[in-house]
Amino acid sequence: MTTIALPVLSANGSLEQYIQTVNSIPMLTPEEEFELATRQQEQGDLEAAKRLVLSHLRVVVSIARGYSGYGLPQADLIQEGNIGLMKAVKRFEPTRGVRLFSFAVHWIKAEIHEFILRNWRLVRIATTKPQRKLFFNLRSMKQGFSALSEKEAQAIAEQLGVKPEEVREMETRMSGQDMALLADEGDDEGFAPIDWLADSHHEPTRAMERRALDTLQGEGIEHALATLDPRSRRIIEARWLADDSGATLHDLAAEFGVSAERIRQIEAKALGKMKAALSHGVVIDA
């Protein structure tokens, strides 16, 4: 629908002033609401749609306050709720006998829910409808701030149609907080969490492991290949050490005049022999 001018709610504006402004806009009587909604639906009257939206902005503020515990700016939650309100006004049918307030609640909450799921980085499992229901109901269903017991988790899981382990995982995610590994720019004092992470790259045991791996990949493989007969070595080199994608069993079968199954048998035997040579014949210099 065409954009409707709303009271300004900017990042550097006053949230309190905005709330005072929308609370000062009078609510509509049932008769006024029906008349305006009819004009909007039948004639596309933008002025009527604007009055419907403006008179219900206080509803958005009230709903958005219920989501203040997710760590997102209240102004952003209100703006998203306003989008849901405008969608509700566009779809509202006054002849069904339902007030716009009741009809709009679903659309306002839906937009706020989508915004939270897009921006709350810890939540990535809330992808199905039952999981989303769990995400947005778990806070209110918990008794107090202590961790859920097995009995409580089971009861919530049964009520919301999810698994008990999903309830416990969501509880853990929602009780955690994001932590920046790097220090803020300009902060020259103290340590950031990343400074406490150990650098194991130069640890002696790790250095010896890397040296052993280099030996296995270089001298060790060459030593193992030397234990094979010429045909077996040719098969291993063509199948596993070629620069391109390697030869197929049928390619080598044609080269040696045997079946592909025979090539597979020779290959398996050669690999076993090389594995034994790598296990016993590699020496790592101190």
Short mmCIF file of C-alpha atoms in Angstrom, two decimals:
data_model
loop_
_atom_site.label_atom_id
_atom_site.label_comp_id
_atom_site.label_asym_id
_atom_site.label_seq_id
_atom_site.Cartn_x
_atom_site.Cartn_y
_atom_site.Cartn_z
CA MET A 1 0.00 0.00 0.00
CA THR A 2 1.10 3.59 -0.43
CA THR A 3 3.32 4.94 2.34
CA ILE A 4 1.47 6.79 5.10
CA ALA A 5 3.20 9.62 6.95
CA LEU A 6 3.60 8.63 10.61
CA PRO A 7 5.01 10.47 13.62
CA VAL A 8 8.79 10.51 13.25
CA LEU A 9 10.71 7.89 15.25
CA SER A 10 14.36 8.32 14.25
CA ALA A 11 17.50 6.84 15.74
CA ASN A 12 18.49 10.19 17.29
CA GLY A 13 14.94 11.21 18.19
CA SER A 14 13.21 11.00 21.56
CA LEU A 15 11.33 7.76 22.14
CA GLU A 16 9.45 9.31 25.06
CA GLN A 17 8.29 12.20 22.91
CA TYR A 18 7.10 9.80 20.22
CA ILE A 19 5.13 7.77 22.77
CA GLN A 20 3.55 10.93 24.17
CA THR A 21 2.56 11.96 20.65
CA VAL A 22 0.88 8.67 19.71
CA ASN A 23 -0.87 8.44 23.09
CA SER A 24 -2.38 11.86 22.48
CA ILE A 25 -4.08 10.67 19.27
CA PRO A 26 -7.68 9.77 20.19
CA MET A 27 -9.01 6.28 19.62
CA LEU A 28 -11.87 5.83 17.18
CA THR A 29 -15.40 4.91 18.12
CA PRO A 30 -16.77 1.69 16.58
CA GLU A 31 -18.87 3.78 14.20
CA GLU A 32 -15.91 5.91 13.09
CA GLU A 33 -13.72 2.86 12.62
CA PHE A 34 -16.35 1.08 10.53
CA GLU A 35 -16.89 4.14 8.32
CA LEU A 36 -13.17 4.73 7.75
CA ALA A 37 -12.42 1.05 7.13
CA THR A 38 -15.24 0.87 4.59
CA ARG A 39 -13.87 3.89 2.73
CA GLN A 40 -10.37 2.42 2.75
CA GLN A 41 -11.52 -0.98 1.53
CA GLU A 42 -14.01 0.11 -1.12
CA GLN A 43 -12.46 3.35 -2.36
CA GLY A 44 -8.79 3.02 -1.46
CA ASP A 45 -9.11 6.22 0.60
CA LEU A 46 -5.61 7.00 1.88
CA GLU A 47 -6.80 9.59 4.34
CA ALA A 48 -9.12 7.03 5.92
CA ALA A 49 -6.26 4.50 6.08
CA LYS A 50 -4.02 7.12 7.70
CA ARG A 51 -6.56 7.83 10.44
CA LEU A 52 -6.95 4.10 11.13
CA VAL A 53 -3.19 3.68 11.45
CA LEU A 54 -2.62 6.78 13.57
CA SER A 55 -5.35 5.86 16.03
CA HIS A 56 -3.73 2.46 16.67
CA LEU A 57 -0.06 3.46 16.99
CA ARG A 58 -0.41 3.30 20.78
CA VAL A 59 -1.33 -0.37 20.37
CA VAL A 60 1.99 -1.01 18.61
CA VAL A 61 3.90 0.70 21.42
CA SER A 62 2.15 -1.43 24.02
CA ILE A 63 2.89 -4.67 22.16
CA ALA A 64 6.52 -3.72 21.41
CA ARG A 65 7.18 -3.16 25.12
CA GLY A 66 6.50 -6.85 25.67
CA TYR A 67 9.58 -7.71 23.62
CA SER A 68 12.07 -5.46 25.43
CA GLY A 69 13.90 -8.48 26.87
CA TYR A 70 15.49 -9.51 23.58
CA GLY A 71 18.20 -6.84 23.62
CA LEU A 72 16.98 -4.95 20.54
CA PRO A 73 16.24 -1.20 20.37
CA GLN A 74 12.69 -0.39 21.39
CA ALA A 75 12.41 2.11 18.54
CA ASP A 76 13.22 -0.60 16.00
CA LEU A 77 10.61 -2.92 17.49
CA ILE A 78 8.00 -0.16 17.26
CA GLN A 79 8.89 0.62 13.66
CA GLU A 80 8.52 -3.03 12.69
CA GLY A 81 5.23 -3.20 14.54
CA ASN A 82 4.02 -0.14 12.62
CA ILE A 83 4.67 -2.03 9.38
CA GLY A 84 2.51 -4.87 10.66
CA LEU A 85 -0.20 -2.37 11.60
CA MET A 86 -0.28 -0.93 8.08
CA LYS A 87 -0.55 -4.42 6.62
CA ALA A 88 -3.45 -5.11 8.95
CA VAL A 89 -5.25 -1.92 7.92
CA LYS A 90 -4.89 -2.90 4.28
CA ARG A 91 -6.45 -6.34 4.89
CA PHE A 92 -9.07 -5.33 7.48
CA GLU A 93 -12.69 -6.15 6.57
CA PRO A 94 -15.10 -4.18 8.80
CA THR A 95 -18.12 -6.27 7.85
CA ARG A 96 -16.79 -9.30 9.75
CA GLY A 97 -17.74 -7.75 13.07
CA VAL A 98 -14.21 -7.67 14.54
CA ARG A 99 -12.53 -4.49 15.77
CA LEU A 100 -9.31 -3.43 14.09
CA PHE A 101 -7.47 -3.70 17.41
CA SER A 102 -8.12 -7.45 17.64
CA PHE A 103 -7.36 -8.02 13.97
CA ALA A 104 -4.12 -6.01 13.98
CA VAL A 105 -2.51 -7.74 16.96
CA HIS A 106 -1.54 -10.77 14.84
CA TRP A 107 0.07 -8.66 12.10
CA ILE A 108 1.94 -6.44 14.54
CA LYS A 109 3.38 -9.40 16.45
CA ALA A 110 4.26 -11.23 13.22
CA GLU A 111 6.44 -8.34 12.00
CA ILE A 112 8.12 -7.96 15.39
CA HIS A 113 8.76 -11.72 15.55
CA GLU A 114 10.38 -11.73 12.12
CA PHE A 115 12.56 -8.75 13.06
CA ILE A 116 13.75 -10.42 16.26
CA LEU A 117 14.57 -13.69 14.49
CA ARG A 118 16.52 -11.82 11.81
CA ASN A 119 18.58 -9.88 14.31
CA TRP A 120 18.96 -12.07 17.39
CA ARG A 121 22.20 -13.79 16.43
CA LEU A 122 22.09 -16.55 19.03
CA VAL A 123 18.86 -17.99 17.66
CA ARG A 124 19.37 -20.15 14.59
CA ILE A 125 17.27 -23.18 15.52
CA ALA A 126 13.95 -21.31 15.54
CA THR A 127 13.10 -22.25 11.98
CA THR A 128 9.93 -24.34 12.33
CA LYS A 129 6.58 -23.06 13.59
CA PRO A 130 6.76 -25.03 16.91
CA GLN A 131 10.32 -23.78 17.51
CA ARG A 132 9.27 -20.19 16.92
CA LYS A 133 6.39 -20.67 19.32
CA LEU A 134 8.88 -22.01 21.86
CA PHE A 135 11.21 -19.05 21.33
CA PHE A 136 8.52 -16.44 21.95
CA ASN A 137 6.74 -18.23 24.81
CA LEU A 138 9.56 -19.73 26.86
CA ARG A 139 10.23 -16.57 28.88
CA SER A 140 6.64 -16.25 30.06
CA MET A 141 6.24 -19.99 30.72
CA LYS A 142 9.28 -20.24 33.00
CA GLN A 143 8.62 -19.97 36.72
CA GLY A 144 11.24 -17.57 38.06
CA PHE A 145 14.83 -17.20 36.86
CA SER A 146 16.23 -20.60 37.84
CA ALA A 147 16.97 -23.31 35.29
CA LEU A 148 14.13 -25.55 34.19
CA SER A 149 13.79 -28.90 35.87
CA GLU A 150 13.29 -32.06 33.83
CA LYS A 151 9.59 -32.06 34.76
CA GLU A 152 9.14 -28.40 33.74
CA ALA A 153 10.98 -28.88 30.44
CA GLN A 154 8.83 -31.93 29.66
CA ALA A 155 5.62 -30.03 30.41
CA ILE A 156 6.59 -27.07 28.22
CA ALA A 157 7.67 -29.40 25.41
CA GLU A 158 4.32 -31.19 25.44
CA GLN A 159 2.39 -27.92 25.48
CA LEU A 160 4.31 -26.39 22.57
CA GLY A 161 4.81 -29.52 20.47
CA VAL A 162 8.60 -29.71 20.62
CA LYS A 163 11.17 -32.05 22.16
CA PRO A 164 12.35 -31.56 25.79
CA GLU A 165 15.94 -31.23 24.58
CA GLU A 166 14.87 -28.38 22.30
CA VAL A 167 13.36 -26.61 25.31
CA ARG A 168 16.60 -26.95 27.27
CA GLU A 169 18.74 -25.87 24.31
CA MET A 170 16.58 -22.80 23.72
CA GLU A 171 16.75 -21.94 27.42
CA THR A 172 20.55 -22.14 27.28
CA ARG A 173 20.72 -19.95 24.18
CA MET A 174 18.37 -17.33 25.59
CA SER A 175 20.24 -17.14 28.91
CA GLY A 176 23.57 -16.57 27.15
CA GLN A 177 24.92 -13.34 25.75
CA ASP A 178 27.13 -12.41 22.82
CA MET A 179 30.68 -11.50 23.74
CA ALA A 180 33.06 -9.65 21.46
CA LEU A 181 36.45 -11.34 21.11
CA LEU A 182 38.18 -8.13 20.02
CA ALA A 183 38.53 -4.97 22.09
CA ASP A 184 36.71 -1.82 21.07
CA GLU A 185 38.61 0.53 18.80
CA GLY A 186 40.63 3.03 20.77
CA ASP A 187 40.69 0.87 23.89
CA ASP A 188 44.41 0.61 24.64
CA GLU A 189 44.04 -0.65 28.20
CA GLY A 190 43.20 -4.05 29.55
CA PHE A 191 42.71 -7.28 27.63
CA ALA A 192 40.03 -8.46 25.26
CA PRO A 193 38.83 -12.09 25.49
CA ILE A 194 40.92 -12.99 22.43
CA ASP A 195 44.07 -12.12 24.39
CA TRP A 196 43.37 -15.02 26.74
CA LEU A 197 43.16 -17.60 23.97
CA ALA A 198 46.26 -19.78 23.80
CA ASP A 199 48.37 -19.90 20.65
CA SER A 200 49.25 -23.57 20.27
CA HIS A 201 50.91 -23.15 16.88
CA HIS A 202 54.43 -23.10 18.36
CA GLU A 203 53.85 -25.68 21.06
CA PRO A 204 56.67 -28.32 20.84
CA THR A 205 54.32 -31.29 20.52
CA ARG A 206 52.37 -29.56 17.74
CA ALA A 207 55.62 -28.70 15.96
CA MET A 208 56.68 -32.36 16.10
CA GLU A 209 53.28 -33.44 14.77
CA ARG A 210 53.62 -31.09 11.81
CA ARG A 211 57.15 -32.37 11.16
CA ALA A 212 55.94 -35.96 11.27
CA LEU A 213 53.16 -35.14 8.85
CA ASP A 214 55.58 -33.49 6.45
CA THR A 215 57.75 -36.60 6.62
CA LEU A 216 54.81 -38.88 5.94
CA GLN A 217 53.73 -36.78 2.99
CA GLY A 218 57.23 -36.60 1.54
CA GLU A 219 59.90 -39.12 2.41
CA GLY A 220 57.43 -41.56 3.95
CA ILE A 221 55.27 -41.92 0.83
CA GLU A 222 58.32 -42.26 -1.39
CA HIS A 223 59.68 -44.98 0.92
CA ALA A 224 56.32 -46.80 0.84
CA LEU A 225 56.14 -46.62 -2.96
CA ALA A 226 59.61 -48.15 -3.18
CA THR A 227 58.30 -51.31 -1.52
CA LEU A 228 55.88 -51.97 -4.41
CA ASP A 229 56.44 -53.86 -7.62
CA PRO A 230 56.41 -51.76 -10.82
CA ARG A 231 52.81 -52.62 -11.77
CA SER A 232 51.45 -51.88 -8.29
CA ARG A 233 53.40 -48.63 -8.12
CA ARG A 234 52.08 -47.56 -11.52
CA ILE A 235 48.50 -48.24 -10.40
CA ILE A 236 48.88 -46.29 -7.14
CA GLU A 237 50.55 -43.34 -8.81
CA ALA A 238 47.94 -43.22 -11.58
CA ARG A 239 45.01 -43.55 -9.18
CA TRP A 240 46.13 -41.46 -6.20
CA LEU A 241 49.14 -39.29 -7.01
CA ALA A 242 48.29 -37.92 -10.45
CA ASP A 243 48.01 -34.15 -10.84
CA ASP A 244 44.61 -34.45 -12.55
CA SER A 245 41.57 -36.43 -11.37
CA GLY A 246 43.43 -39.75 -11.71
CA ALA A 247 42.95 -42.83 -13.88
CA THR A 248 39.90 -45.06 -13.57
CA LEU A 249 39.98 -48.79 -12.91
CA HIS A 250 38.87 -49.40 -16.50
CA ASP A 251 41.67 -47.18 -17.87
CA LEU A 252 44.29 -49.22 -16.05
CA ALA A 253 42.56 -52.49 -16.90
CA ALA A 254 42.95 -51.64 -20.59
CA GLU A 255 46.59 -50.65 -20.06
CA PHE A 256 47.56 -53.93 -18.37
CA GLY A 257 45.16 -56.19 -20.23
CA VAL A 258 43.31 -57.43 -17.14
CA SER A 259 39.86 -56.87 -15.66
CA ALA A 260 38.88 -53.81 -13.66
CA GLU A 261 38.24 -56.06 -10.68
CA ARG A 262 41.81 -57.34 -10.88
CA ILE A 263 43.11 -53.75 -10.87
CA ARG A 264 40.99 -53.06 -7.78
CA GLN A 265 42.49 -56.09 -6.01
CA ILE A 266 46.04 -55.03 -6.85
CA GLU A 267 45.29 -51.50 -5.67
CA ALA A 268 43.87 -52.68 -2.35
CA LYS A 269 46.86 -54.94 -1.71
CA ALA A 270 49.31 -52.16 -2.61
CA LEU A 271 47.61 -49.67 -0.30
CA GLY A 272 47.78 -52.16 2.55
CA LYS A 273 51.48 -52.69 1.94
CA MET A 274 52.11 -48.95 1.86
CA LYS A 275 50.20 -48.46 5.10
CA ALA A 276 52.38 -51.04 6.82
CA ALA A 277 55.52 -49.38 5.47
CA LEU A 278 54.39 -45.96 6.68
CA SER A 279 53.64 -47.36 10.13
CA HIS A 280 56.99 -49.05 10.64
CA GLY A 281 59.48 -47.55 8.25
CA VAL A 282 59.33 -43.79 8.93
CA VAL A 283 61.98 -42.29 11.18
CA ILE A 284 61.63 -38.72 12.51
CA ASP A 285 64.97 -37.07 13.17
CA ALA A 286 65.24 -35.36 16.52
#
